[in-house]
Coordinates of C-alpha atoms (C1' of nucleotides) in Angstrom, one line a residue:
Chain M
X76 CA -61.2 2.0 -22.9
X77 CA -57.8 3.2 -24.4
X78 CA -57.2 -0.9 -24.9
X79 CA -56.8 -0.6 -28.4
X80 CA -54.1 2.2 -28.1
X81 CA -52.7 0.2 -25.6
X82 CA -52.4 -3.3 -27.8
X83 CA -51.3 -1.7 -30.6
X84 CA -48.3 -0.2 -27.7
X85 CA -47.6 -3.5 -26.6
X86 CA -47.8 -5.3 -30.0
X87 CA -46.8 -2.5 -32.6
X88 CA -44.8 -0.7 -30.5
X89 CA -41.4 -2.8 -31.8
X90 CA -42.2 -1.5 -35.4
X91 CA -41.8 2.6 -33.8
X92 CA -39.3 1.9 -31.4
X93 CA -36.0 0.7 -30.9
X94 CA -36.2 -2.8 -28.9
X95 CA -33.9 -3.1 -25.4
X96 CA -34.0 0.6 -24.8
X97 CA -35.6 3.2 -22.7
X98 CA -35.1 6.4 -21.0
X99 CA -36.0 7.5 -17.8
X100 CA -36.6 11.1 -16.4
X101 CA -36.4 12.2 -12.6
X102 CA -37.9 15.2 -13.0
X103 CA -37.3 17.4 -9.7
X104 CA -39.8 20.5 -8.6
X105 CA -39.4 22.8 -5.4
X106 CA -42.4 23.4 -3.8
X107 CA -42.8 24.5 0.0
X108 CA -39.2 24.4 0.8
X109 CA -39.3 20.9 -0.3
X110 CA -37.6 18.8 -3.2
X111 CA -40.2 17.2 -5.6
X112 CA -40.0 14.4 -7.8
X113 CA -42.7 13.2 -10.5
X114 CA -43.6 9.9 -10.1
X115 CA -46.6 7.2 -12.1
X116 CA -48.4 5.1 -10.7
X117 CA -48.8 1.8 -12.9
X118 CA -51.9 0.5 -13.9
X119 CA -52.3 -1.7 -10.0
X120 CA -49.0 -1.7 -9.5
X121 CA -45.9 0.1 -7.6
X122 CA -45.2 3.9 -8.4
X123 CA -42.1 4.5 -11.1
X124 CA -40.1 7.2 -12.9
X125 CA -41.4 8.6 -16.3
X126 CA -40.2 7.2 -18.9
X127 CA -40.4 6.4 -22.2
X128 CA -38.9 4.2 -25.5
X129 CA -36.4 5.7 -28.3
X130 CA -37.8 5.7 -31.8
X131 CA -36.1 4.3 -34.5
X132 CA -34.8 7.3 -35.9
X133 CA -34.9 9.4 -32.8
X134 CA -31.6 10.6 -30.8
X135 CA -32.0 9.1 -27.0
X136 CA -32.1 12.6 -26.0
X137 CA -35.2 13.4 -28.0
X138 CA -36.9 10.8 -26.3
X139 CA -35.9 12.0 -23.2
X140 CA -37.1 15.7 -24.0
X141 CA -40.6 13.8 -25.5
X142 CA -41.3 12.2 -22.3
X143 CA -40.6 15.2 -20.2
X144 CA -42.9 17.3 -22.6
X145 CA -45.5 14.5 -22.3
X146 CA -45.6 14.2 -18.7
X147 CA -45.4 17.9 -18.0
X148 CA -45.9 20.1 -21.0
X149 CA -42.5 22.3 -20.3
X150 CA -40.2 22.5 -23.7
X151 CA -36.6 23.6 -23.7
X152 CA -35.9 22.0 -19.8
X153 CA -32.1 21.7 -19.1
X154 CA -32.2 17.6 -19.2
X155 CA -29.0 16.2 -18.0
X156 CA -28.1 12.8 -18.9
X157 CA -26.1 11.2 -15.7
X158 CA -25.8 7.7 -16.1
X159 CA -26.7 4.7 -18.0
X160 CA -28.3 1.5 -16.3
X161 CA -27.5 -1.9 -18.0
X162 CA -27.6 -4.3 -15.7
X163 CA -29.7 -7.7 -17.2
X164 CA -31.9 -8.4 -13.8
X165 CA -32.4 -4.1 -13.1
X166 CA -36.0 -5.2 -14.0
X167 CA -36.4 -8.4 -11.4
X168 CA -40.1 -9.2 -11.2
X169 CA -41.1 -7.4 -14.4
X170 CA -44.8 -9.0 -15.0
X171 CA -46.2 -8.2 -18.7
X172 CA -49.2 -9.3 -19.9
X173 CA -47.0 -11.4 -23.1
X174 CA -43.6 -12.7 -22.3
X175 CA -43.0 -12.4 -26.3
X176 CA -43.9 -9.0 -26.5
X177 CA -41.3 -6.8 -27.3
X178 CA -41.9 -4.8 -23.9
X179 CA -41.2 -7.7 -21.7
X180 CA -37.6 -7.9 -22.7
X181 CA -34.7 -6.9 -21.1
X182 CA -34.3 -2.9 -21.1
X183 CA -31.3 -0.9 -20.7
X184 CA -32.4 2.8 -19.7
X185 CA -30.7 6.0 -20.0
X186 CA -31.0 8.0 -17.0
X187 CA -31.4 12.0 -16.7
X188 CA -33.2 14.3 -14.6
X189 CA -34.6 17.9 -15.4
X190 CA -35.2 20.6 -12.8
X191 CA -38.3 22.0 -13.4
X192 CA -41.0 25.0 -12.3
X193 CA -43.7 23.3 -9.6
X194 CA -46.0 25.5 -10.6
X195 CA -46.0 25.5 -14.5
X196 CA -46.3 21.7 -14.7
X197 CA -49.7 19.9 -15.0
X198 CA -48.8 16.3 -14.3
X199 CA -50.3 14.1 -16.8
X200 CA -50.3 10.4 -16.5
X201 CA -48.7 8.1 -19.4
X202 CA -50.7 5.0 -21.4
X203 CA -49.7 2.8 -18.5
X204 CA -50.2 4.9 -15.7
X205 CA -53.5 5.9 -13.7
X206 CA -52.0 8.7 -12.1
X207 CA -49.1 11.5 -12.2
X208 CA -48.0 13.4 -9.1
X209 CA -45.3 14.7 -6.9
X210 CA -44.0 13.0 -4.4
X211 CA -41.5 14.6 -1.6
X212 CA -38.0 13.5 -2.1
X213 CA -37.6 11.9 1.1
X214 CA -41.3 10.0 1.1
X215 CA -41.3 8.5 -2.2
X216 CA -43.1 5.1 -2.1
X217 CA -41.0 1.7 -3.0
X218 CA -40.6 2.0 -6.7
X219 CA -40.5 -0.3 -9.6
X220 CA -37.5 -2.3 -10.5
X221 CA -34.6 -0.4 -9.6
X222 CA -35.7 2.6 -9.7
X223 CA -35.2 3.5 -6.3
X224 CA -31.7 3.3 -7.3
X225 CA -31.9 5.6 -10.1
X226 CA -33.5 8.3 -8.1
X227 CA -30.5 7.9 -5.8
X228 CA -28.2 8.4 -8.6
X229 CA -29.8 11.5 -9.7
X230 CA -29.8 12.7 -6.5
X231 CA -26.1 12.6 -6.3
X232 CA -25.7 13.7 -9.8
X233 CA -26.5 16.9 -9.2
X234 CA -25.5 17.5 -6.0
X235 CA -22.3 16.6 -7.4
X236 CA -22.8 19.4 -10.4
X237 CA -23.8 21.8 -7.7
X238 CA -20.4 22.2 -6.7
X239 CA -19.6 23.7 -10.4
X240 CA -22.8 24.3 -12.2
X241 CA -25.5 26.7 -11.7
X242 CA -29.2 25.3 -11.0
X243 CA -32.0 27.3 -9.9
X244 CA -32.8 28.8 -13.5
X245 CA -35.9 26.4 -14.5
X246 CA -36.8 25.4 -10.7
X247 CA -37.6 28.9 -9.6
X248 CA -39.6 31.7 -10.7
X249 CA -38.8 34.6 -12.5
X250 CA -37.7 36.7 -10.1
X251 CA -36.8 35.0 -6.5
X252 CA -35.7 36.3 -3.5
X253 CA -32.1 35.4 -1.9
X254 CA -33.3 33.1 1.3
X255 CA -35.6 31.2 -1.7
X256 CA -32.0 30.3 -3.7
X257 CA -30.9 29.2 -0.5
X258 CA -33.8 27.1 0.7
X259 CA -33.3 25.0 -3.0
X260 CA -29.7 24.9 -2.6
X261 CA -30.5 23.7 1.1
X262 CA -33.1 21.1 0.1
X263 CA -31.2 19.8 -2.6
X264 CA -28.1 18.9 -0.6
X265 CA -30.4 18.2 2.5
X266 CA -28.0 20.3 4.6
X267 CA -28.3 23.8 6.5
X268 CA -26.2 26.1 5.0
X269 CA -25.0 29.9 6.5
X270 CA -27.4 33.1 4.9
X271 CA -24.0 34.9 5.0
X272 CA -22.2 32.9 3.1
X273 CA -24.1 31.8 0.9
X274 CA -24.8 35.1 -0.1
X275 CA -21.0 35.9 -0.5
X276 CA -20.7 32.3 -2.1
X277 CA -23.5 32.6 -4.7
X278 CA -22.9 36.5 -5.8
X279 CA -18.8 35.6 -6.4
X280 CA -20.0 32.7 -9.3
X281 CA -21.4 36.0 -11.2
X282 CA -24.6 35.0 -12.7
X283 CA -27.1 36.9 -10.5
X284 CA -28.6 40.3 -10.8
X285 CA -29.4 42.1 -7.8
X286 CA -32.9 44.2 -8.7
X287 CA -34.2 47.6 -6.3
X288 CA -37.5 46.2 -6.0
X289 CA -38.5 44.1 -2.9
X290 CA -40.6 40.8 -2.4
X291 CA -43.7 43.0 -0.6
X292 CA -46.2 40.9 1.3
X293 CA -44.9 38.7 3.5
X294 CA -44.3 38.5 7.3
X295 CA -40.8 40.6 8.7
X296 CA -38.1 42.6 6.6
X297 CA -38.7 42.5 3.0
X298 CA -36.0 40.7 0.9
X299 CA -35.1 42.1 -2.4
X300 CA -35.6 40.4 -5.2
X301 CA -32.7 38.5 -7.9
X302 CA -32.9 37.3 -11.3
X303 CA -30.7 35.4 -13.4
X304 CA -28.7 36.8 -15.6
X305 CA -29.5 34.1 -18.3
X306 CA -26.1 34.6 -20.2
X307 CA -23.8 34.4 -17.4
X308 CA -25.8 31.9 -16.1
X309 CA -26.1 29.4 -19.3
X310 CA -21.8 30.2 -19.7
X311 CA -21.3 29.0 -16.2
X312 CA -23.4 25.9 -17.2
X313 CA -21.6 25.3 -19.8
X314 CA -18.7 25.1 -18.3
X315 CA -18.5 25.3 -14.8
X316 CA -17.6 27.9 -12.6
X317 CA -14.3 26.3 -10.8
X318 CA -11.9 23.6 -11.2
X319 CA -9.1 22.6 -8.8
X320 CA -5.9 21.9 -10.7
Chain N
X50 CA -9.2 -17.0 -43.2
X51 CA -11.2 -16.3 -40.1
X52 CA -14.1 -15.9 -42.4
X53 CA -16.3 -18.7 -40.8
X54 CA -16.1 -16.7 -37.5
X55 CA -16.4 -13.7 -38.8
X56 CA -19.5 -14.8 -41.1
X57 CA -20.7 -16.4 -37.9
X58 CA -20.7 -12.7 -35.9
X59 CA -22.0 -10.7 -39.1
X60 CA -25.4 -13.3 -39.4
X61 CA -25.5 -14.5 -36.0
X62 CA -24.3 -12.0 -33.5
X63 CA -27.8 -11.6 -32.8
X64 CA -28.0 -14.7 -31.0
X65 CA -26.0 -14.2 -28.8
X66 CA -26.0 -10.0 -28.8
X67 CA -28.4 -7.2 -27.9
X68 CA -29.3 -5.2 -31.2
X69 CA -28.5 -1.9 -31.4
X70 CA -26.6 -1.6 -28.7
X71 CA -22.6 -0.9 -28.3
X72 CA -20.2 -0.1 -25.7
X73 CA -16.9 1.3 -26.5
X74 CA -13.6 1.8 -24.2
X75 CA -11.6 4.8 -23.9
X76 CA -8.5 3.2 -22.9
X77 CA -5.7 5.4 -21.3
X78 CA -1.9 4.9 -20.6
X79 CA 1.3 7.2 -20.0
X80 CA 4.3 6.4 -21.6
X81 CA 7.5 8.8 -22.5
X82 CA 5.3 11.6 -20.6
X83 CA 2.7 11.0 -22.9
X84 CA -0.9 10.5 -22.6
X85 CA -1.7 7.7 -25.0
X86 CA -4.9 5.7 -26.1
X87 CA -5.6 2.4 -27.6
X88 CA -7.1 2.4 -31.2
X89 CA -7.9 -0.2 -33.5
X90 CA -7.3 0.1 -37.4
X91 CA -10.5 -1.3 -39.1
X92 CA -9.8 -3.8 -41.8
X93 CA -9.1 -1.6 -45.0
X94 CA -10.6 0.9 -43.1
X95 CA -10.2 4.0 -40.8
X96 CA -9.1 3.6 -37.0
X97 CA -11.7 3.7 -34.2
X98 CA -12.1 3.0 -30.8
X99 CA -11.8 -0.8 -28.8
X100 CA -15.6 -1.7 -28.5
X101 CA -18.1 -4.1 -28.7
X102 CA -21.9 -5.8 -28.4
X103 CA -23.4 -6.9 -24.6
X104 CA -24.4 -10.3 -24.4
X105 CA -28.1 -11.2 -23.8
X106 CA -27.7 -12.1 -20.7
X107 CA -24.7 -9.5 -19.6
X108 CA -24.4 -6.4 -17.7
X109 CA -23.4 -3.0 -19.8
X110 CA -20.7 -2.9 -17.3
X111 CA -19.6 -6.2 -18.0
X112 CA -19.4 -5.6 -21.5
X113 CA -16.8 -3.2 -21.0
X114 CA -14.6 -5.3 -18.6
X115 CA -14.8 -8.0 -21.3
X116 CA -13.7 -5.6 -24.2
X117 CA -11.1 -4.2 -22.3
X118 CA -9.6 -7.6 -20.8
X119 CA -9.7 -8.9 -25.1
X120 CA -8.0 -6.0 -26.1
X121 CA -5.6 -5.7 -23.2
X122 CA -5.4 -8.7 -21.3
X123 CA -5.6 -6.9 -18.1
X124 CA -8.7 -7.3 -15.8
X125 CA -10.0 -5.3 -12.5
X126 CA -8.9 -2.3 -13.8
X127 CA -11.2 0.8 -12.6
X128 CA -13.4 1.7 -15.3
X129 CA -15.8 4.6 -15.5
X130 CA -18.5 4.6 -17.2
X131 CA -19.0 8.3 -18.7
X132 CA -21.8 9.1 -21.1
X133 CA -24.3 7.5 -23.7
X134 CA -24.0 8.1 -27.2
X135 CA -27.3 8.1 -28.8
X136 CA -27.6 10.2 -31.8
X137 CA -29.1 8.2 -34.6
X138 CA -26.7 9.8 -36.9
X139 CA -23.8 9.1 -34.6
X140 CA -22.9 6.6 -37.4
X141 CA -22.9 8.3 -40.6
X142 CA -21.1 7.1 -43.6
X143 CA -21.1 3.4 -41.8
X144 CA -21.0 0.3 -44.3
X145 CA -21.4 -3.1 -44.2
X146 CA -21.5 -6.2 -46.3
X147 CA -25.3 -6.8 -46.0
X148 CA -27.4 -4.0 -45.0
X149 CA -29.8 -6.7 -43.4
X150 CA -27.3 -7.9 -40.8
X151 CA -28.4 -6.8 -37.2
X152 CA -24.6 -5.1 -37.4
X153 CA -25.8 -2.5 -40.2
X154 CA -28.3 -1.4 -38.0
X155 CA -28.4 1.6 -35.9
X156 CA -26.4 1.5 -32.9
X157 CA -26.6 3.4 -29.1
X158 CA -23.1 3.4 -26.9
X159 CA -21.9 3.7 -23.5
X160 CA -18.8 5.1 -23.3
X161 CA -16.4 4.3 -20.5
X162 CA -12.9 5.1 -19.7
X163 CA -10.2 2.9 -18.3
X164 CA -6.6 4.3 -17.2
X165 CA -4.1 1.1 -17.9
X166 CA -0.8 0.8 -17.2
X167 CA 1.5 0.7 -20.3
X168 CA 3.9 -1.6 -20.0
X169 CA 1.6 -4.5 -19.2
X170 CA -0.8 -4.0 -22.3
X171 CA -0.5 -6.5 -25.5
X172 CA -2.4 -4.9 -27.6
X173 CA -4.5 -7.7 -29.3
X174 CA -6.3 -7.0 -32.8
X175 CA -10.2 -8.2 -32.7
X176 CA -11.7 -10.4 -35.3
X177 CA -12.7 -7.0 -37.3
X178 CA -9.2 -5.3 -36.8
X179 CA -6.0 -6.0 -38.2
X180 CA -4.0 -3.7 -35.7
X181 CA -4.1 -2.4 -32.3
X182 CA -1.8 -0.1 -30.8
X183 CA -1.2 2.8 -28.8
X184 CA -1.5 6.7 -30.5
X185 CA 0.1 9.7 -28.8
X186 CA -3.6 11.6 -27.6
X187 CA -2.8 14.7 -29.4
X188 CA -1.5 12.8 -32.6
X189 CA -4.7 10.5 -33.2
X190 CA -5.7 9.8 -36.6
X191 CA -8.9 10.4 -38.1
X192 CA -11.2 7.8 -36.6
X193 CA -14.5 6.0 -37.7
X194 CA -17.9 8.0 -36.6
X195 CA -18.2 9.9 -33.6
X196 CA -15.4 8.0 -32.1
X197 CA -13.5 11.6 -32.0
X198 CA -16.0 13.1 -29.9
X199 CA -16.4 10.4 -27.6
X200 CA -12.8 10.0 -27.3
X201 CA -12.6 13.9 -26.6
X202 CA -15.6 13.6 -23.7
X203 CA -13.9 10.8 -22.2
X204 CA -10.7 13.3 -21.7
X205 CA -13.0 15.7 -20.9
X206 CA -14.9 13.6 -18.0
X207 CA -11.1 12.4 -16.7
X208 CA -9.9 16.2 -16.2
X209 CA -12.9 17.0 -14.6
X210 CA -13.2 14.3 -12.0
X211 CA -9.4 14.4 -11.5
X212 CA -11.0 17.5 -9.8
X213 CA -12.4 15.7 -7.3
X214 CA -10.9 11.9 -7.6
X215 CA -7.4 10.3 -7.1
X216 CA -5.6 9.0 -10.3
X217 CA -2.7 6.8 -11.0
X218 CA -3.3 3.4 -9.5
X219 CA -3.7 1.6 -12.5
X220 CA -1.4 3.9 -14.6
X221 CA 1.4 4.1 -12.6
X222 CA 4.2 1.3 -12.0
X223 CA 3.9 0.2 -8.1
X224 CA 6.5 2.8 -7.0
X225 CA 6.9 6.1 -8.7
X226 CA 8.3 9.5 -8.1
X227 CA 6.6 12.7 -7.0
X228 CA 8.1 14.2 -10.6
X229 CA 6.2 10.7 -12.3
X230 CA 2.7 11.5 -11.0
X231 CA 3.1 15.1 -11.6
X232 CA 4.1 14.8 -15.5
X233 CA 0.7 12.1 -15.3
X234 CA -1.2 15.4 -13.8
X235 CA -0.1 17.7 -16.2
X236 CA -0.2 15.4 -19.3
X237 CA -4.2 14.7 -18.4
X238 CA -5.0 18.5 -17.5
X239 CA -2.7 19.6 -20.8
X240 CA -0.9 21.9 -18.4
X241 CA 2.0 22.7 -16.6
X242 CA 1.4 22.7 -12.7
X243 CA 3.9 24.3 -9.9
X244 CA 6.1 21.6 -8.7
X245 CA 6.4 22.5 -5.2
X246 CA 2.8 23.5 -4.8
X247 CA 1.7 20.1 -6.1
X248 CA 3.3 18.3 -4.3
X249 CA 1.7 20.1 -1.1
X250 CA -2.1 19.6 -2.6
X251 CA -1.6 16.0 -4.0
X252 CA -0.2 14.7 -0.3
X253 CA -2.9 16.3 1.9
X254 CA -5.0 14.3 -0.2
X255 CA -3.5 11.8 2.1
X256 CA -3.8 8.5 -0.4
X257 CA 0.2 8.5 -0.9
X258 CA 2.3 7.0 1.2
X259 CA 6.4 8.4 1.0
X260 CA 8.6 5.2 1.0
X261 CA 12.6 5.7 2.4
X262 CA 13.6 4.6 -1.1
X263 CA 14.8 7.1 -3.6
X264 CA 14.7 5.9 -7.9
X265 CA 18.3 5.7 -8.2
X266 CA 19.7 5.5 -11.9
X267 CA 18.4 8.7 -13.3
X268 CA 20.5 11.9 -14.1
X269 CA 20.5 14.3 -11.3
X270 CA 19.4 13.8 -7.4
X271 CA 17.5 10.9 -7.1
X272 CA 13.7 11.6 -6.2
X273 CA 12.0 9.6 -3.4
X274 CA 9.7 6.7 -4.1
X275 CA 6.3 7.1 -3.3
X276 CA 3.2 4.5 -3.2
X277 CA -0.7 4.6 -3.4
X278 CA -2.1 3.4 0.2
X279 CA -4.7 1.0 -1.7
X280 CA -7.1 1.8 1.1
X281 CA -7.2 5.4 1.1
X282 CA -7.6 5.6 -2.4
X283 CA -10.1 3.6 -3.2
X284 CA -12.0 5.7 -0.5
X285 CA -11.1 8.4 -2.1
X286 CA -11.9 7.1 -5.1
X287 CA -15.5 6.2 -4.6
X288 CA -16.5 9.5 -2.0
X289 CA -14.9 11.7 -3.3
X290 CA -12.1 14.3 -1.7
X291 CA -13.6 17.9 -1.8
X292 CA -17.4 19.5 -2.5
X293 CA -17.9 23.2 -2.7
X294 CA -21.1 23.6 -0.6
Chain Q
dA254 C1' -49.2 53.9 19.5
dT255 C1' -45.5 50.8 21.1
dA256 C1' -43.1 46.8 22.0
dT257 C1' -42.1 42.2 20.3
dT258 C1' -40.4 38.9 17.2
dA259 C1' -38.7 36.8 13.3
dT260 C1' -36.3 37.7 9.4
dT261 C1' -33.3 40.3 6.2
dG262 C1' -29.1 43.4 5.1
dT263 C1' -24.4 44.1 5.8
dG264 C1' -20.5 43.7 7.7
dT265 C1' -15.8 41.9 10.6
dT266 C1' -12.3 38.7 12.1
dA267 C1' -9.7 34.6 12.5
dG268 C1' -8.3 30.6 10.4
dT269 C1' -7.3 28.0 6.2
dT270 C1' -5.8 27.4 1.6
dA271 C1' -3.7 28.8 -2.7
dT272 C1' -0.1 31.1 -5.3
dA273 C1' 4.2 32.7 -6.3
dC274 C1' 8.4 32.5 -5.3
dA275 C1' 14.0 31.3 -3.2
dC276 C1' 17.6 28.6 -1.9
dA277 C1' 20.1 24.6 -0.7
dT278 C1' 21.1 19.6 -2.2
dT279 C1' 22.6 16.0 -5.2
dG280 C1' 24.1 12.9 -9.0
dA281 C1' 25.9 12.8 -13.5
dA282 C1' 28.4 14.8 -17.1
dA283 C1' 31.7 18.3 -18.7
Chain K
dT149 C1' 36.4 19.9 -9.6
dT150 C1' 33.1 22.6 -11.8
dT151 C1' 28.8 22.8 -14.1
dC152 C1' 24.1 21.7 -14.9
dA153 C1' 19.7 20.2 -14.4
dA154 C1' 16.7 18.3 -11.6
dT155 C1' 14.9 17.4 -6.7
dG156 C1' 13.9 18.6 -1.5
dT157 C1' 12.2 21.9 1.4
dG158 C1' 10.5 26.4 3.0
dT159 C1' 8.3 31.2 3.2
dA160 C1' 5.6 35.5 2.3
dT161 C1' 1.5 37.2 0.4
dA162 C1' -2.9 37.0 -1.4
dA163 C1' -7.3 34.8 -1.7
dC164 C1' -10.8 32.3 0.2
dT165 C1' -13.7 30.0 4.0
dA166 C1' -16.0 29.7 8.3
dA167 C1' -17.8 31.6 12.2
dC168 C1' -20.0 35.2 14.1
dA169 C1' -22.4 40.4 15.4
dC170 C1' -25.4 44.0 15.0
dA171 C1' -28.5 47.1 12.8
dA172 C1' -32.9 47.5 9.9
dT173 C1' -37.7 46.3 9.0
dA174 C1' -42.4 44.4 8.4
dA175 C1' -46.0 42.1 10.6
dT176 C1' -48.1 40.9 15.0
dA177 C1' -49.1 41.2 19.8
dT178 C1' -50.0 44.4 23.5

DNA sequence: ATATTATTGTGTTAGTTATACACATTGAAA
DNA sequence: TTTCAATGTGTATAACTAACACAATAATAT
């Protein structure tokens, strides 16, 4: 069907992009009071990480914005670039359909992961993939290459940039309550944390705003309702809200 | 001279290279209470920053160990790899002998870090260089590219995981003073620190170990002799000592 | 209607850590 | 022997963290 698109990928594609290089995106969502992740499913083959290839005159971050437009359809996603993956057998057991073909070399891939809304994305498979969906964080299927690995780095990436960056801005809605910042902040670290302090914890960093109105509608006391203060919050961001010398 | 070599890496790098990809070492030592990194003086041309090419069949990682044992002589040094350079313009202004060489092509790097020990350095020249030596951080000339920036994201990545991560090993002589590693601290962070209060934070850190010796020679009353328990900080090192949440 | 239950809002207290200091000690130089 | 500059050690206060208590409230059960 798309075989022609798909040649033309596999045979053309060294003549749009740059040979030996790729990006890959772990995209996280929160939905149910769980992490997310997108994964694709190859063409009868293992699940993997979206990704994509850097064009010859693109900047690798470009590419990494393209693929998480492609995959997703969200524009101006905090990306963060956490580590680069270059070792010569991260691909063991790649399979391609010609050993010369530019795509069966050896890749070195630029890792970052983007926290995105659950509900604004409409997962959309990739020329190599049959399918496009979220997978909880703690029953992803074995992955491609070492992708596994990569997942696992992201992972710690930003609970490591938790401790002095801000998140919740593109992974929540518009207006959230208290107990839902704390449920991602919970999920992400996979650890319970205490409603009191947190509270204390989170207002102190200076990037909320507390509104009158109240989350009507569900079960028990109704929680009022925060937003971020997108200023504060993209200064804190920037550049982190503590240090320890 | 070394023309036939040189000749040899401008036309046949490739073989033995992956295109368009670079690494390049930020290479930090203390000396005279100075914070001091290891530049290279292009022939006839502008300083820049020890790097080089990955072999075919080499790990990024690798890469780096290799440049910084040529350039240094020293080897299992801790080095950190800390962001990827990928802006296609990231090169302007670059030149070279034939625009068709693989080497005039556009080129993505991974930065990485090292923290040396001065006094065992011999600076060694590569085959495009004519000098290599040490430059004073806040005296460095102007240097080819973007090396500037990456040089100034290294130091930005060392203050910020001297946050959470122990430093010194490879900087320091075996045994140093409490005064020694404190003028290290505050020459990385740009910033005088309390003496007395340092030295309570630094050794609940718990990687130092106080010897019975005192550095005997120096003006004034002779300072005790400290030394890095090798096992405690490499844990340190690789978990981490403190996390917010 | 009223009681029950789970959840939220808002504290308080004790323990720990960080910050800002003071003073005695010591080795070399005046 | 005095002076000076640096080191060793300690203390009081403020700030922060961790653990915990109790009242308020919205749906549900009775």
């Amino acid at each position: 069907m798309e075989s022609k698109e798909l040649k033309n990928f596999i045979f053309q594609g060294d003549k749009v992009f740059l040979p030996h290089i790729s990006v890959d995106c772990v995209i996280f969502g929160f939905h149910d009071n769980q992490l997310k992740v997108l994964l694709l499913k190859w063409k009868e083959g293992p699940w993997c990480l979206p990704g994509g290839f850097v064009k010859h005159d693109e900047s690798v971050d470009d590419s990494a914005i393209r693929v998480l437009y492609e995959r997703t359809g969200l524009k101006n996603i905090f990306l963060q670039q956490f580590h680069t993956f270059g070792h010569p057998m991260r691909e063991k057991g790649k399979k391609t359909s010609d050993p010369k073909s530019w795509i069966s070399k050896r890749f070195i891939s630029v890792g970052y992961y983007a926290l995105v809304e659950f509900s604004k994305v409409k997962p959309r498979p990739d020329i190599l993939s049959t399918d496009c969906k979220w997978w909880d964080v703690h029953k992803v299927p074995s992955l491609i290459y070492d992708h596994k690995q990569i997942m696992n780095k992201a992972l710690e990436a930003i609970r490591f940039d938790l401790n002095d960056h801000p998140v919740g801005y593109n992974l929540l809605p518009g207006k959230f309550t208290m107990p839902e910042l704390q449920r991602l902040y919970e999920t992400i670290l996979d650890e319970k944390l205490d409603r009191r302090n947190f509270q204390k914890k989170i207002l102190v960093l200076d990037f909320l705003v507390k509104l009158k109105e109240r989350k009507i509608g569900g079960a028990h006391k109704a929680p009022f309702l925060y937003t971020f203060d997108k200023k504060k919050y993209a200064q804190a961001l920037k550049q982190g809200v503590k240090s320890s010398w």
